[in-house]
Short mmCIF file of C-alpha atoms and ligand atoms in Angstrom, two decimals:
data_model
loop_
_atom_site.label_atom_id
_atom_site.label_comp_id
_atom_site.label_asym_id
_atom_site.label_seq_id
_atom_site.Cartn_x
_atom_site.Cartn_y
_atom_site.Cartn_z
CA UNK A 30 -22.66 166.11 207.51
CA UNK A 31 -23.71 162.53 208.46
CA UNK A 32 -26.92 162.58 210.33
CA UNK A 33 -26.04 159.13 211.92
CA UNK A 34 -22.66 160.07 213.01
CA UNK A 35 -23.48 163.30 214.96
CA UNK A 36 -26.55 160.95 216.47
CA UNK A 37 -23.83 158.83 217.54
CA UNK A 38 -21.32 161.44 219.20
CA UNK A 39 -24.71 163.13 220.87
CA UNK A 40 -25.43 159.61 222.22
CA UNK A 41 -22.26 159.39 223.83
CA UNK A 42 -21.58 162.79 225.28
CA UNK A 43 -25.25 162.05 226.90
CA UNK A 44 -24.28 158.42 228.34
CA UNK A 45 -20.91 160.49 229.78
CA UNK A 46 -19.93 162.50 232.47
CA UNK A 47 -16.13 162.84 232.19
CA UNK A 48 -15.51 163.57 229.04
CA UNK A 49 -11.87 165.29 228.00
CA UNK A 50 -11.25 167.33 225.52
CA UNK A 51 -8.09 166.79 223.64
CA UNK A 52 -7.50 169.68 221.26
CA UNK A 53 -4.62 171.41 218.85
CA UNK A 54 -4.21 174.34 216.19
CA UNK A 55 -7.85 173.56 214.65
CA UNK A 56 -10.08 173.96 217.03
CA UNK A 57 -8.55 177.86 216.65
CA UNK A 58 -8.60 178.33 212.93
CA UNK A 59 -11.80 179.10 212.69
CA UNK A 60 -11.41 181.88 214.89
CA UNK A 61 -8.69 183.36 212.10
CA UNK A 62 -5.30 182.03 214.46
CA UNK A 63 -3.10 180.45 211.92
CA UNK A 64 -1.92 176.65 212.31
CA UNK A 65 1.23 175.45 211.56
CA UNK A 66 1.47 173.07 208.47
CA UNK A 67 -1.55 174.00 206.65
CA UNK A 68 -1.58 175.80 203.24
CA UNK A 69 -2.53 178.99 205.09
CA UNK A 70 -0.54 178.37 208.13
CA UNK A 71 2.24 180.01 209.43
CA UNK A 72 5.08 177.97 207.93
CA UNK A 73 3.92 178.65 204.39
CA UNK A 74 2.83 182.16 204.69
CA UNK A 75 5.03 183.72 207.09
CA UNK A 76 8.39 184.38 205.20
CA UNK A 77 9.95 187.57 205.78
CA UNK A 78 12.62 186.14 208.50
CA UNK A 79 13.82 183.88 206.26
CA UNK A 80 13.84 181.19 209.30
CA UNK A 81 10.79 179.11 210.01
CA UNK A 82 8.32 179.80 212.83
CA UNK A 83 9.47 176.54 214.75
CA UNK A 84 12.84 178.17 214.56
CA UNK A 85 11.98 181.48 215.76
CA UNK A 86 9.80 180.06 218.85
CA UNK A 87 12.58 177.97 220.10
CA UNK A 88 14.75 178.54 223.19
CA UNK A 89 17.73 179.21 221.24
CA UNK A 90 16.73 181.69 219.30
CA UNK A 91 14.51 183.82 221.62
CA UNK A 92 18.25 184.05 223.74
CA UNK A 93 19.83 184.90 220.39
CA UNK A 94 17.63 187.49 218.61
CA UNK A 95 15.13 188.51 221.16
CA UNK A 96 14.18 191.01 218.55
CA UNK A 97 12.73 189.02 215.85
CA UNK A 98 11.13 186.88 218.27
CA UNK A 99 9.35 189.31 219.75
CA UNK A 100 8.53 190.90 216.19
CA UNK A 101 6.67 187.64 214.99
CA UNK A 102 5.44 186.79 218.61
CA UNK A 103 3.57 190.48 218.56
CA UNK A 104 2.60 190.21 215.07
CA UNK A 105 1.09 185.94 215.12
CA UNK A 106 0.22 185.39 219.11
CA UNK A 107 0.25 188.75 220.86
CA UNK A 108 -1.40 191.38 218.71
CA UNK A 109 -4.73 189.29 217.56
CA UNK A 110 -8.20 189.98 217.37
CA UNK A 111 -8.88 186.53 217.30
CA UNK A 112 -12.15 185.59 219.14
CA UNK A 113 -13.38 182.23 220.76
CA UNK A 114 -15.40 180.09 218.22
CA UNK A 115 -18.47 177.96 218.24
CA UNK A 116 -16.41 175.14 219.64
CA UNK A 117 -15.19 177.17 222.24
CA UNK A 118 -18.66 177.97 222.92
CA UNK A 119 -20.02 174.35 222.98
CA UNK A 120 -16.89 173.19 225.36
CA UNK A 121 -17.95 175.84 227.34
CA UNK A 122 -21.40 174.93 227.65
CA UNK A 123 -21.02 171.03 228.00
CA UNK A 124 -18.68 172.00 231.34
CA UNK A 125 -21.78 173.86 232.50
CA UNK A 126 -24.08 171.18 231.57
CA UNK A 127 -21.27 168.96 234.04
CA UNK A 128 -20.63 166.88 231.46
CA UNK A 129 -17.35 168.02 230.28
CA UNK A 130 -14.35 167.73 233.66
CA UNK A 131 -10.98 169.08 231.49
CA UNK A 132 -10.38 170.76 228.01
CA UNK A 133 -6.20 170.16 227.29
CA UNK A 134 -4.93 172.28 224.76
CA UNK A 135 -2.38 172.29 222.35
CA UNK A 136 -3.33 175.84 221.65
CA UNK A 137 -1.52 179.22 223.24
CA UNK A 138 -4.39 181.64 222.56
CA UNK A 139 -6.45 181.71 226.12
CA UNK A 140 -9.54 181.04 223.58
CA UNK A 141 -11.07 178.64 225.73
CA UNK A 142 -11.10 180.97 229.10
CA UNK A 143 -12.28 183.32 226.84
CA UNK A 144 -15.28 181.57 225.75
CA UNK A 145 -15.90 180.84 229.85
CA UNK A 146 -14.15 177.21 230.41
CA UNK A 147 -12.66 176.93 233.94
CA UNK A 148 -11.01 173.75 233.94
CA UNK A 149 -7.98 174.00 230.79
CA UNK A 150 -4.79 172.45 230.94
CA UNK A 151 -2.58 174.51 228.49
CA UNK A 152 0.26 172.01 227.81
CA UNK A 153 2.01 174.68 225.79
CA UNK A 154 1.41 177.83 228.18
CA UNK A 155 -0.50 180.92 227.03
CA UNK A 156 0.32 183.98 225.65
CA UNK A 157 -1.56 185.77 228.27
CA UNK A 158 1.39 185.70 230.56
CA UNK A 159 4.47 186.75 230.96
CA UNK A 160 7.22 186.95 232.96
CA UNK A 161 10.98 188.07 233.79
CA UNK A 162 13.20 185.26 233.01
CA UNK A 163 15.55 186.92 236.12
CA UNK A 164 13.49 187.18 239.67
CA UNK A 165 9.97 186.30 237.74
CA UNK A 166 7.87 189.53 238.48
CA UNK A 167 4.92 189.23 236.15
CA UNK A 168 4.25 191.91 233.61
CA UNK A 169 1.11 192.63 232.62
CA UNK A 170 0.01 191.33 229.52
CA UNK A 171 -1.00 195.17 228.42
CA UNK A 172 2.47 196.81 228.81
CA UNK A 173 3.62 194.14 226.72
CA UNK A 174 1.56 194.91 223.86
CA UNK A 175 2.03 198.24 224.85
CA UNK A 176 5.35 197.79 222.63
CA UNK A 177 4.24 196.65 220.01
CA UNK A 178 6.66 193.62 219.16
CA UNK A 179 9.70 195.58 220.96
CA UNK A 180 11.51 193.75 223.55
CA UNK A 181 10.25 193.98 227.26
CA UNK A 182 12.09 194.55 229.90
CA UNK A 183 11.56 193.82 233.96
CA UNK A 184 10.86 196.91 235.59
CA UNK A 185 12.38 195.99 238.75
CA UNK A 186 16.03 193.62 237.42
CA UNK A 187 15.71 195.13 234.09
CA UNK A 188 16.41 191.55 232.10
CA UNK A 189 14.57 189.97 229.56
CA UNK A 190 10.82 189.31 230.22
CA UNK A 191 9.11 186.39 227.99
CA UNK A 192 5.72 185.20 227.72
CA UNK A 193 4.72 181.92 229.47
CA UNK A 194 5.08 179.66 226.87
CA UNK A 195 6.83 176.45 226.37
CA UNK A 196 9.31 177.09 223.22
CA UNK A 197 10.92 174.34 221.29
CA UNK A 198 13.88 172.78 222.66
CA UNK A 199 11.68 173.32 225.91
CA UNK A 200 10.27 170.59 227.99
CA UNK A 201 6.32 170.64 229.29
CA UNK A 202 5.94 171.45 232.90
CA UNK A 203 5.57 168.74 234.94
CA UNK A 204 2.65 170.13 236.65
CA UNK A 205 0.96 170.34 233.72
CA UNK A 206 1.78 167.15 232.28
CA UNK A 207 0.63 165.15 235.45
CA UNK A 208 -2.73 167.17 235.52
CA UNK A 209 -3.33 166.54 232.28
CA UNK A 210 -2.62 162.85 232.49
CA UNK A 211 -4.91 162.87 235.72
CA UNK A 212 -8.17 164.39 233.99
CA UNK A 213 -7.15 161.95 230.34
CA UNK A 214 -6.81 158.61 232.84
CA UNK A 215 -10.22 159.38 234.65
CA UNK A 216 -12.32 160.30 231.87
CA UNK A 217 -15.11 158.28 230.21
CA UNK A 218 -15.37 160.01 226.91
CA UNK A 219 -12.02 161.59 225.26
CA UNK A 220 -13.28 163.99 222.18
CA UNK A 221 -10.18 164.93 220.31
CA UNK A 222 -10.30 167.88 218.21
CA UNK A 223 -8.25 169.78 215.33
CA UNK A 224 -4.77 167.58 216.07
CA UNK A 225 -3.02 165.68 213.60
CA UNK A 226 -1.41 163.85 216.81
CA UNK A 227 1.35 163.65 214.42
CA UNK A 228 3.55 165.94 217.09
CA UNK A 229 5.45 164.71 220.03
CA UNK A 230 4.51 164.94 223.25
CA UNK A 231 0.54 164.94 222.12
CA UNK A 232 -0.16 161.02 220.71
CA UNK A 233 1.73 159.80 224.03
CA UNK A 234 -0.82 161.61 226.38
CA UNK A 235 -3.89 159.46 224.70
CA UNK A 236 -2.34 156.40 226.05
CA UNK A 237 -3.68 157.32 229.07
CA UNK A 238 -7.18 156.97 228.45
CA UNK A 239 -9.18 154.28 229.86
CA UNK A 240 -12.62 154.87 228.86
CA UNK A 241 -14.02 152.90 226.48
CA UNK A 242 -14.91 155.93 223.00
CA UNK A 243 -12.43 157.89 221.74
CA UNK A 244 -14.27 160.89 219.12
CA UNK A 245 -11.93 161.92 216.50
CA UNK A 246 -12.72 164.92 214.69
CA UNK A 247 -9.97 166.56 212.37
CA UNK A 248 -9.46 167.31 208.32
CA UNK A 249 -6.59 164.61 207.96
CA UNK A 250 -6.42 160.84 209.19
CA UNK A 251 -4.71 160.33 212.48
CA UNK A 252 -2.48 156.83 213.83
CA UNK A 253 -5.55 157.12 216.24
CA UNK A 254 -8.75 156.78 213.52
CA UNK A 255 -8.82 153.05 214.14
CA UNK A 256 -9.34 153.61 217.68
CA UNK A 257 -12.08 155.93 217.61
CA UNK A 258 -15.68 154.75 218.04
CA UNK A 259 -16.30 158.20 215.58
CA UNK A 260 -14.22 159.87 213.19
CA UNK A 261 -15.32 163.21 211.67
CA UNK A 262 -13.38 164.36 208.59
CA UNK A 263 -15.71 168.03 208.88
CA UNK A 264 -15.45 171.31 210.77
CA UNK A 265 -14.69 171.06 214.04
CA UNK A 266 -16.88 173.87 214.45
CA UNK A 267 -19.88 172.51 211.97
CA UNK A 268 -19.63 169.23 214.22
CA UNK A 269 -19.92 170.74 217.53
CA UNK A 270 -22.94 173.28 216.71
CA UNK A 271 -24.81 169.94 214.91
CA UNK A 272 -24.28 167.83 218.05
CA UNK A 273 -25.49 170.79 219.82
CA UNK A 274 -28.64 171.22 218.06
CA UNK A 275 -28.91 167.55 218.72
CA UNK A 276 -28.37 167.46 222.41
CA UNK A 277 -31.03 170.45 222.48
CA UNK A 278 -27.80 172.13 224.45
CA UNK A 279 -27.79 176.09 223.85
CA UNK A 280 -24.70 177.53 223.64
CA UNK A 281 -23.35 180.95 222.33
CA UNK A 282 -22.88 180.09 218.50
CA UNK A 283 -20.21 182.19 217.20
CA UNK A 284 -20.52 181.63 213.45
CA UNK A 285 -17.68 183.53 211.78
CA UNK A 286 -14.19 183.51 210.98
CA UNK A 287 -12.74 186.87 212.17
CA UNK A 288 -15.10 186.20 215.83
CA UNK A 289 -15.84 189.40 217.90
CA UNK A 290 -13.77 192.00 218.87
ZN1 LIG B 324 13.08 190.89 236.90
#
């Protein structure tokens, strides 16, 4: 890790107080969720439907066959151990410090209100809800484990229930979209974390930003690297605990891959 460089990113999370965090698939890897398009990630390990995941978490295909959706869903999203991180941890913190006004997320988990964030904007949804597509009664997340990648049912119109998510062929909600727009436009310091920025809607929402340093902190090169006053090729996590140390910040440092139960 480059001394100078985490120096740097500590300097400007201390000269800040709106930062935004801008963050995708990485920032949960390290707490064993599996990304798309890496060598591990879902498209290249998960092969037993003989579709790809894209295809099986699109609109189309949760109407068609509800039952292998809901068999991967349970399997991937629902039925994971998976435990906030270290950078979960250090978001967390830096909110409580009042540095940090907005995490956005790429993500589905709920790792970040998990860790203790209050303010995220989940562009994607969550898998921690869900609801009937019919009159919209909520069903606890619990009962829908419960079965155990079977299909759930409303209790009360008896159609389909499905979890709060934004599928492909789906748009954002606006809602979302214009909050998370809001918190990017007013923020002095935009960190962006484990995002390729390679997928639509996610590069458009950082032409918002006003501020004048843009941290970039992700394994591959992004269109945005020449933008960035920083750009971290490391662990997301390794980054954020370093800066940490730095900023003399504590913050519960979750140092493993599986996290806690
Ligand atoms: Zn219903």
């Amino acid at each position: 890790m480059d001394d100078n460089k985490i120096k740097n990113f500590a300097e400007l999370i201390r000269s800040s107080n709106r930062i935004v965090f801008f963050g995708g698939a990485g920032v949960s890897t390290e707490s064993g969720m599996k990304d798309y398009r890496s060598e591990d990630g879902l498209y290249n390990t998960v092969t037993k439907y003989q579709v790809p995941p894209e295809t099986i978490l699109s609109h189309s295909f949760f109407e068609r066959h509800p039952d292998v959706f809901y068999d991967f869903y349970y399997n991937y999203f629902l039925n994971t151990t998976a435990a906030p991180n270290r950078t979960h941890y250090a978001l967390t913190a830096l909110e409580k410090a009042g540095k940090l006004k907005a995490i956005i997320t790429q993500n589905i988990d709920g790792l970040h209100q998990k860790a203790g964030s209050q303010h995220v904007i989940e562009l994607h949804g969550t898998v921690l809800k869900h609801y009937c597509t019919a009159c919209k009664t909520i069903m606890p997340n619990e009962q829908v484990k419960a079965l155990a990648g079977g299909i759930p049912f409303c209790e009360k119109c008896h159609h389909i229930v499905r979890p709060d998510v934004v599928l492909y062929e789906e748009s954002l909600n606006p809602s979302t979209v214009e909050a998370a727009v809001d918190a990017i436009s007013s923020a002095d310091l935009l960190i962006i974390g484990g995002t390729s920025l390679a997928v639509y809607p996610a590069a458009n929402f950082i032409l918002y930003f006003k501020g004048k340093h843009i941290v970039l902190i992700n394994r591959d090169a992004t269109q945005y690297d020449d933008r960035a006053s920083v750009v971290f090729r490391e662990s997301i996590g390794q980054v954020f605990e370093d800066t940490m140390h730095v900023l003399g910040l504590p913050f519960e440092n979750v140092n493993n891959k599986k996290g806690r139960a």
